Short mmCIF file of C-alpha atoms in Angstrom, two decimals:
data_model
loop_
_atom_site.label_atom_id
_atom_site.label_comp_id
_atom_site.label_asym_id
_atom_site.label_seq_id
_atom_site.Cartn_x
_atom_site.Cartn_y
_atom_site.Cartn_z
CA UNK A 1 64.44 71.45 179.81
CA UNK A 2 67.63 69.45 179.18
CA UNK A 3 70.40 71.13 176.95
CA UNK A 4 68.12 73.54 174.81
CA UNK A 5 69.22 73.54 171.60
CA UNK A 6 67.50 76.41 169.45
CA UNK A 7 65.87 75.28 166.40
CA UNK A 8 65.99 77.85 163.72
CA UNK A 9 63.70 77.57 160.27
CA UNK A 10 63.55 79.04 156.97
CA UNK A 11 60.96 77.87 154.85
CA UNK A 12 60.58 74.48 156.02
CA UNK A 13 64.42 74.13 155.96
CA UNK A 14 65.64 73.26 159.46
CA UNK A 15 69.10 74.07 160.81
CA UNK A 16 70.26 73.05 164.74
CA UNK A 17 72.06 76.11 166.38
CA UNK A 18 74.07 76.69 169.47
CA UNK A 19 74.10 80.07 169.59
CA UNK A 20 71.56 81.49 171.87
CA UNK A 21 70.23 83.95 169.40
CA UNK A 22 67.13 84.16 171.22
CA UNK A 23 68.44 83.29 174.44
CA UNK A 24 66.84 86.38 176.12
CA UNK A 25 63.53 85.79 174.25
CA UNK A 26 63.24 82.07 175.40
CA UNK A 27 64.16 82.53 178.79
CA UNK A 28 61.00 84.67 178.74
CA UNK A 29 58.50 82.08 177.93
CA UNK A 30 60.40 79.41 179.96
CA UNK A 31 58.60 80.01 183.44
CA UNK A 32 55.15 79.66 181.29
CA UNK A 33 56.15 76.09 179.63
CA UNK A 34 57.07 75.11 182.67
CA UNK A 35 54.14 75.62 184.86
CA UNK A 36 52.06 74.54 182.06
CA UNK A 37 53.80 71.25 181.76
CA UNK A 38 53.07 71.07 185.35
CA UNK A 39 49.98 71.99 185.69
CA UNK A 40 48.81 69.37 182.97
CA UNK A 41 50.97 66.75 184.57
CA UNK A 42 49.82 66.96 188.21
CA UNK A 43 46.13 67.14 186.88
CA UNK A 44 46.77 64.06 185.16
CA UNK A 45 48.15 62.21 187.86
CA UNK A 46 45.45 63.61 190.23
CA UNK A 47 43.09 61.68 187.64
CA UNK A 48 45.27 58.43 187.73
CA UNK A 49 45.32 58.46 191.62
CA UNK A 50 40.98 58.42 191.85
CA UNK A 51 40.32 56.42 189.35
CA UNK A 52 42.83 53.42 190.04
CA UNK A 53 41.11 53.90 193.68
CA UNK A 54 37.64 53.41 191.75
CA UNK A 55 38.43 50.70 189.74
CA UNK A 56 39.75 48.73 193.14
CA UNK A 57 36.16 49.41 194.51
CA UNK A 58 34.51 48.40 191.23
CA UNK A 59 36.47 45.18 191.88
CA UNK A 60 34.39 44.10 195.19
CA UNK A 61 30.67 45.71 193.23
CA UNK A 62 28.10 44.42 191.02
CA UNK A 63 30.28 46.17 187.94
CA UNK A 64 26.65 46.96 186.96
CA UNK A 65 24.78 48.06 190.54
CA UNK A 66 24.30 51.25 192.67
CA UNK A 67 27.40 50.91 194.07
CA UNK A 68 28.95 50.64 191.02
CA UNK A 69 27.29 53.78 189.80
CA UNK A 70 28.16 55.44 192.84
CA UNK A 71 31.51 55.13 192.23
CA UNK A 72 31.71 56.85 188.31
CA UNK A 73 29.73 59.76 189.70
CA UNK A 74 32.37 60.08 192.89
CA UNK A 75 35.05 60.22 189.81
CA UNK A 76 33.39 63.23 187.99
CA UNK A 77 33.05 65.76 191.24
CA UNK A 78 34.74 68.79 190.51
CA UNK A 79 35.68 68.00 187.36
CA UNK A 80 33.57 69.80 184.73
CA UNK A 81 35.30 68.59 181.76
CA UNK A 82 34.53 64.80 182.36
CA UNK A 83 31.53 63.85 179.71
CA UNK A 84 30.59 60.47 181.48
CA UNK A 85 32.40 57.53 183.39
CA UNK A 86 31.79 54.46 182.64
CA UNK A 87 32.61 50.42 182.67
CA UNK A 88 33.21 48.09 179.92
CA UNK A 89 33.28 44.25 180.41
CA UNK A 90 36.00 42.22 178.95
CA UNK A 91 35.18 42.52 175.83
CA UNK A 92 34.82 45.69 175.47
CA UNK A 93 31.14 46.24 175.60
CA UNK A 94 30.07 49.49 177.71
CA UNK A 95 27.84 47.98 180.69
CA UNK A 96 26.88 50.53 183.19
CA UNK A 97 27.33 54.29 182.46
CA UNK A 98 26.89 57.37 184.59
CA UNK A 99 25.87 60.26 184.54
CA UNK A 100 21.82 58.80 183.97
CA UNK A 101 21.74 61.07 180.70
CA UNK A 102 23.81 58.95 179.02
CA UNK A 103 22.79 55.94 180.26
CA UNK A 104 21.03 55.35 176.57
CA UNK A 105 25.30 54.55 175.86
CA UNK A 106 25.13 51.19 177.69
CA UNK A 107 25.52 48.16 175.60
CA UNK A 108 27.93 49.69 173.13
CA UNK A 109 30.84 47.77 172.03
CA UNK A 110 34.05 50.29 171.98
CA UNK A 111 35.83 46.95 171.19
CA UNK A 112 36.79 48.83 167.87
CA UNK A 113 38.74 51.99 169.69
CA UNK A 114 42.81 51.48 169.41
CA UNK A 115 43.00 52.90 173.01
CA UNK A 116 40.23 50.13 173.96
CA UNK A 117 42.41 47.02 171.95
CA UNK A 118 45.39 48.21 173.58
CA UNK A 119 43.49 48.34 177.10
CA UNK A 120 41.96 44.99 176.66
CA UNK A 121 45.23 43.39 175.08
CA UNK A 122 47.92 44.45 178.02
CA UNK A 123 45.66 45.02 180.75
CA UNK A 124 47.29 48.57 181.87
CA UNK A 125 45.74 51.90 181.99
CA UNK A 126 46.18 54.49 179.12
CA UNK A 127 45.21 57.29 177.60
CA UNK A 128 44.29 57.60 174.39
CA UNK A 129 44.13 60.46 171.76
CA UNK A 130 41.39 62.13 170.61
CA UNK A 131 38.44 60.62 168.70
CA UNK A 132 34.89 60.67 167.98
CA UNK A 133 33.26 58.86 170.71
CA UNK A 134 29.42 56.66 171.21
CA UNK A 135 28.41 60.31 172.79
CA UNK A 136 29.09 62.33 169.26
CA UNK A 137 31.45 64.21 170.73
CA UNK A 138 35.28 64.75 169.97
CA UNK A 139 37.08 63.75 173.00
CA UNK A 140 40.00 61.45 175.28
CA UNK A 141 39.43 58.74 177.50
CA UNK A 142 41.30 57.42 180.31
CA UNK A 143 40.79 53.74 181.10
CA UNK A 144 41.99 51.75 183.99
CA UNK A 145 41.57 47.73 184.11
CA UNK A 146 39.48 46.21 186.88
CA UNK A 147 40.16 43.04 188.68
CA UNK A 148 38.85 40.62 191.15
CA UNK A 149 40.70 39.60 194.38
CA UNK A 150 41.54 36.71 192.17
CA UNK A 151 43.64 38.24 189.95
CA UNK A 152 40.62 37.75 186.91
CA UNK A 153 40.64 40.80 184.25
CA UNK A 154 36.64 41.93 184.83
CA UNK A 155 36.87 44.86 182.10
CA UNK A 156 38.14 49.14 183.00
CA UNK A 157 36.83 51.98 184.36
CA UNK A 158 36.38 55.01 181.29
CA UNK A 159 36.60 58.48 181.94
CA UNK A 160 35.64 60.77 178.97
CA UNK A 161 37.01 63.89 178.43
CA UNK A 162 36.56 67.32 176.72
CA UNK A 163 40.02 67.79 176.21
CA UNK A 164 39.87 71.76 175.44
CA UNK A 165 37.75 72.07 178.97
CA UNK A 166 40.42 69.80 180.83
CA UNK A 167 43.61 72.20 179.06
CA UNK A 168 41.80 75.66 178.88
CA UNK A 169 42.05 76.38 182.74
CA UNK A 170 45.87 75.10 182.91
CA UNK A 171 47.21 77.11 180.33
CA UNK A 172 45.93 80.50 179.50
CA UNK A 173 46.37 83.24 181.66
CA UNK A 174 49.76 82.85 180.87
CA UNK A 175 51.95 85.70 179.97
CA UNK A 176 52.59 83.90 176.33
CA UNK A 177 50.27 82.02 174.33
CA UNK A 178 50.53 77.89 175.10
CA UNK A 179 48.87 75.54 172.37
CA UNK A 180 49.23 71.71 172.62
CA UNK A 181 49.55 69.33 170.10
CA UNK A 182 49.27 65.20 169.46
CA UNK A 183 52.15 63.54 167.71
CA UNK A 184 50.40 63.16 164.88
CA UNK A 185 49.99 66.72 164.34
CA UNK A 186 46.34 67.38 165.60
CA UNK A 187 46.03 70.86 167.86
CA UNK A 188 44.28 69.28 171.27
CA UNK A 189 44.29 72.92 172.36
CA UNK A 190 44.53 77.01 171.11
CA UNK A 191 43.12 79.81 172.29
CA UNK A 192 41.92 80.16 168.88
CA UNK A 193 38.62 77.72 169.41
CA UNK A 194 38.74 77.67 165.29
CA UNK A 195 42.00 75.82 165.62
CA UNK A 196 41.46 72.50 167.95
CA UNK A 197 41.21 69.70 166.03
CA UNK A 198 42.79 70.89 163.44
CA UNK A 199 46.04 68.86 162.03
CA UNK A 200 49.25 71.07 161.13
CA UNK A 201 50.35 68.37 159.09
CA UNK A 202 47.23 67.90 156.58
CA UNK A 203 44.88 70.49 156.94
CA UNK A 204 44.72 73.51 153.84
CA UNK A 205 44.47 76.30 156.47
CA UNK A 206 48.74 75.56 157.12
CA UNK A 207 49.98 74.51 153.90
CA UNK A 208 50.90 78.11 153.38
CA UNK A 209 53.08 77.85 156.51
CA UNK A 210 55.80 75.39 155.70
CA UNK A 211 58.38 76.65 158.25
CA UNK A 212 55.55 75.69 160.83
CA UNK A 213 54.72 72.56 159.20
CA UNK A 214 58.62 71.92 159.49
CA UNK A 215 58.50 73.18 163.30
CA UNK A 216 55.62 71.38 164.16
CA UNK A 217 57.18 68.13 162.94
CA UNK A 218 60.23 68.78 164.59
CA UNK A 219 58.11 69.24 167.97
CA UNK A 220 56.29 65.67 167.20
CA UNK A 221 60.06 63.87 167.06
CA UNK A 222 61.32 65.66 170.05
CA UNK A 223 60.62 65.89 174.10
CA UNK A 224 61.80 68.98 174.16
CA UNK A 225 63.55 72.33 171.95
CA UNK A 226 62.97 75.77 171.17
CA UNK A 227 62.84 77.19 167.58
CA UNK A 228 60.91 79.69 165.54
CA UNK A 229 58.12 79.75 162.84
CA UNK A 230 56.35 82.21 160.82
CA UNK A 231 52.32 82.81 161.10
CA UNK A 232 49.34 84.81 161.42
CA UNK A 233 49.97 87.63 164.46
CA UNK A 234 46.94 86.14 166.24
CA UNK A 235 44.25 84.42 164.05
CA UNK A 236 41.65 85.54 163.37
CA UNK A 237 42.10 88.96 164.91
CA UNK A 238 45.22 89.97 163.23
CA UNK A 239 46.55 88.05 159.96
CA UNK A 240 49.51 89.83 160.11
CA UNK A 241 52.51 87.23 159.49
CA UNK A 242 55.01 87.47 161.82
CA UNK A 243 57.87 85.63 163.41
CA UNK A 244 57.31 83.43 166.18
CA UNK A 245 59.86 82.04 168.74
CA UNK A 246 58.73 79.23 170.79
CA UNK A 247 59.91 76.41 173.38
CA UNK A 248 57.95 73.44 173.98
CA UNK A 249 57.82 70.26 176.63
CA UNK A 250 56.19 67.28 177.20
CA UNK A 251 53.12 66.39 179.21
CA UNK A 252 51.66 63.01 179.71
CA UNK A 253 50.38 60.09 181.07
CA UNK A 254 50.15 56.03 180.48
CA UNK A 255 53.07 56.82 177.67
CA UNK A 256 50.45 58.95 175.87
CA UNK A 257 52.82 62.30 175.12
CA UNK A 258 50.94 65.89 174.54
CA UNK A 259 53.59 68.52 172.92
CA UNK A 260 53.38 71.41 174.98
CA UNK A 261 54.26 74.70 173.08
CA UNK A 262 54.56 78.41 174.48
CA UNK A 263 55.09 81.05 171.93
CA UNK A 264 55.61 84.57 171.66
CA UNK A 265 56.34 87.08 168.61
CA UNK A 266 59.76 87.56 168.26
CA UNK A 267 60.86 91.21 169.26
CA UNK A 268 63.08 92.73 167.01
CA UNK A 269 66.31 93.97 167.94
CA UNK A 270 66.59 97.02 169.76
CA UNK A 271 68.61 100.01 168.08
CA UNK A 272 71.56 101.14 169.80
CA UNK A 273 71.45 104.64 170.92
CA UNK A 274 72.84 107.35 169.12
CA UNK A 275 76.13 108.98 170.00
CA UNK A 276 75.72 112.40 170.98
CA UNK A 277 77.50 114.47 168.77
CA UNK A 278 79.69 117.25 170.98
CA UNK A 279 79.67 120.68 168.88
CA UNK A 280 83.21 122.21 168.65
CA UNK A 281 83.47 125.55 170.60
CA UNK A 282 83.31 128.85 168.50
#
């Protein structure tokens, strides 16, 4: 993390700090963000690396043949929190899908999807952020444009995601709790299941919590920071409000930004020890 500034709140009223207050608190929960960041990052690119591979062997297929088919189920091996792959033409219609059990998807026009206008309009790969996909299920998708040896636009390779599956394994088992968050607010994961898809911005269960609807915005504006919020101790176990310090990062791919966020209760200071008190000699 570049120059950490520590981001104090009081009640939704934000002040920028350089004392290091909690300097001992956040270096704590630093090693954590860090190899979560990672984690999610590598992962990410591991995904970019196989599936621009497939989409150079979808260029020399029948986009709707064996081979074809072959290819989305090579991209889901070993990856249990892929839904389906699949291809849509250049228009955005979804033409062959794998695995066979959703097969009943093909012929659906995701011409409507942001991610899929943006894929169609620049011809790059991306990421998008979550939404409620042909399957009925809340979820990401990673597309990656397909061409001939010509140089013609033929349509993208889809992966679809369960983004909670694809996060769970990279970031618990942490010594502090890691949640991730969209720009725009929405929780892509918590440990608290109850909590993704939830949006710290809008939704009633945070209005209560303006210093965290204040932190959380802060986190959506910036790469990178550490600051503290109140909340519940750990919903739904313990609703006891406490303090919270937290630093968070950025994880990413395609220019698609997650807000990575470990957090621990803040300890409170310890007491010093008292003097002993010498007794004068009789």
């Amino acid at each position: 993390m570049k120059k950490l500034l520590v981001l104090v709140l009081f009640v939704g009223i934000a002040a920028f700090v350089t004392a290091n207050a909690f300097a001992a608190d956040i270096s704590d929960i630093m090693p954590a963000l860090n190899n979560a960041k990672q984690a999610i990052d590598a992962t990410l690119l591991g995904i970019d690396k196989d599936i621009s591979a497939a989409a150079k062997g979808l260029s020399a297929t029948d986009l709707k043949g064996d081979a074809a088919r072959k290819i989305l189920n090579g991209l889901r091996e070993n990856r249990p929190y892929v839904i389906d792959c699949s291809i849509i033409d250049a228009n955005g219609l979804k033409i062959t899908v794998e695995p066979a059990e959703y097969k009943q998807y093909e012929g659906v026009n995701r011409s409507d999807l942001s991610s899929v206008i943006l894929l169609l309009k620049t011809k790059k790969p991306g990421m998008s952020d979550v939404y409620h996909s042909a399957e009925g299920i809340h979820a990401i998708s990673i597309g990656y444009p397909i061409f001939s040896d010509k140089g013609e636009f033929l349509g993208a390779a889809r992966m679809l995601i369960r983004h909670e599956v694809f996060l769970k394994p990279l970031v618990e088992d942490k010594p502090c709790k890691i949640w991730v968050m969209q720009k725009n607010g929405l929780i892509v994961y918590d440990a608290d299941p109850e909590e993704i898809g939830q949006n710290i911005f809008t939704d009633s269960i945070f209005k209560p919590f303006a210093d965290l609807v204040s932190f959380s915005k802060t986190v959506a504006l910036t790469k990178d920071g550490a600051g503290s919020y109140n909340f519940y101790a750990d919903r739904p176990n313990d609703k006891t409000l406490v303090q919270k310090m937290a630093a968070w990062d950025t994880a990413g791919i395609y220019g698609t930004e997650w807000r990575v966020v470990a957090m621990e209760i803040e300890k409170a200071p310890e007491k010093p020890a008292a003097a002993k008190q010498e007794m004068p000699a009789k």
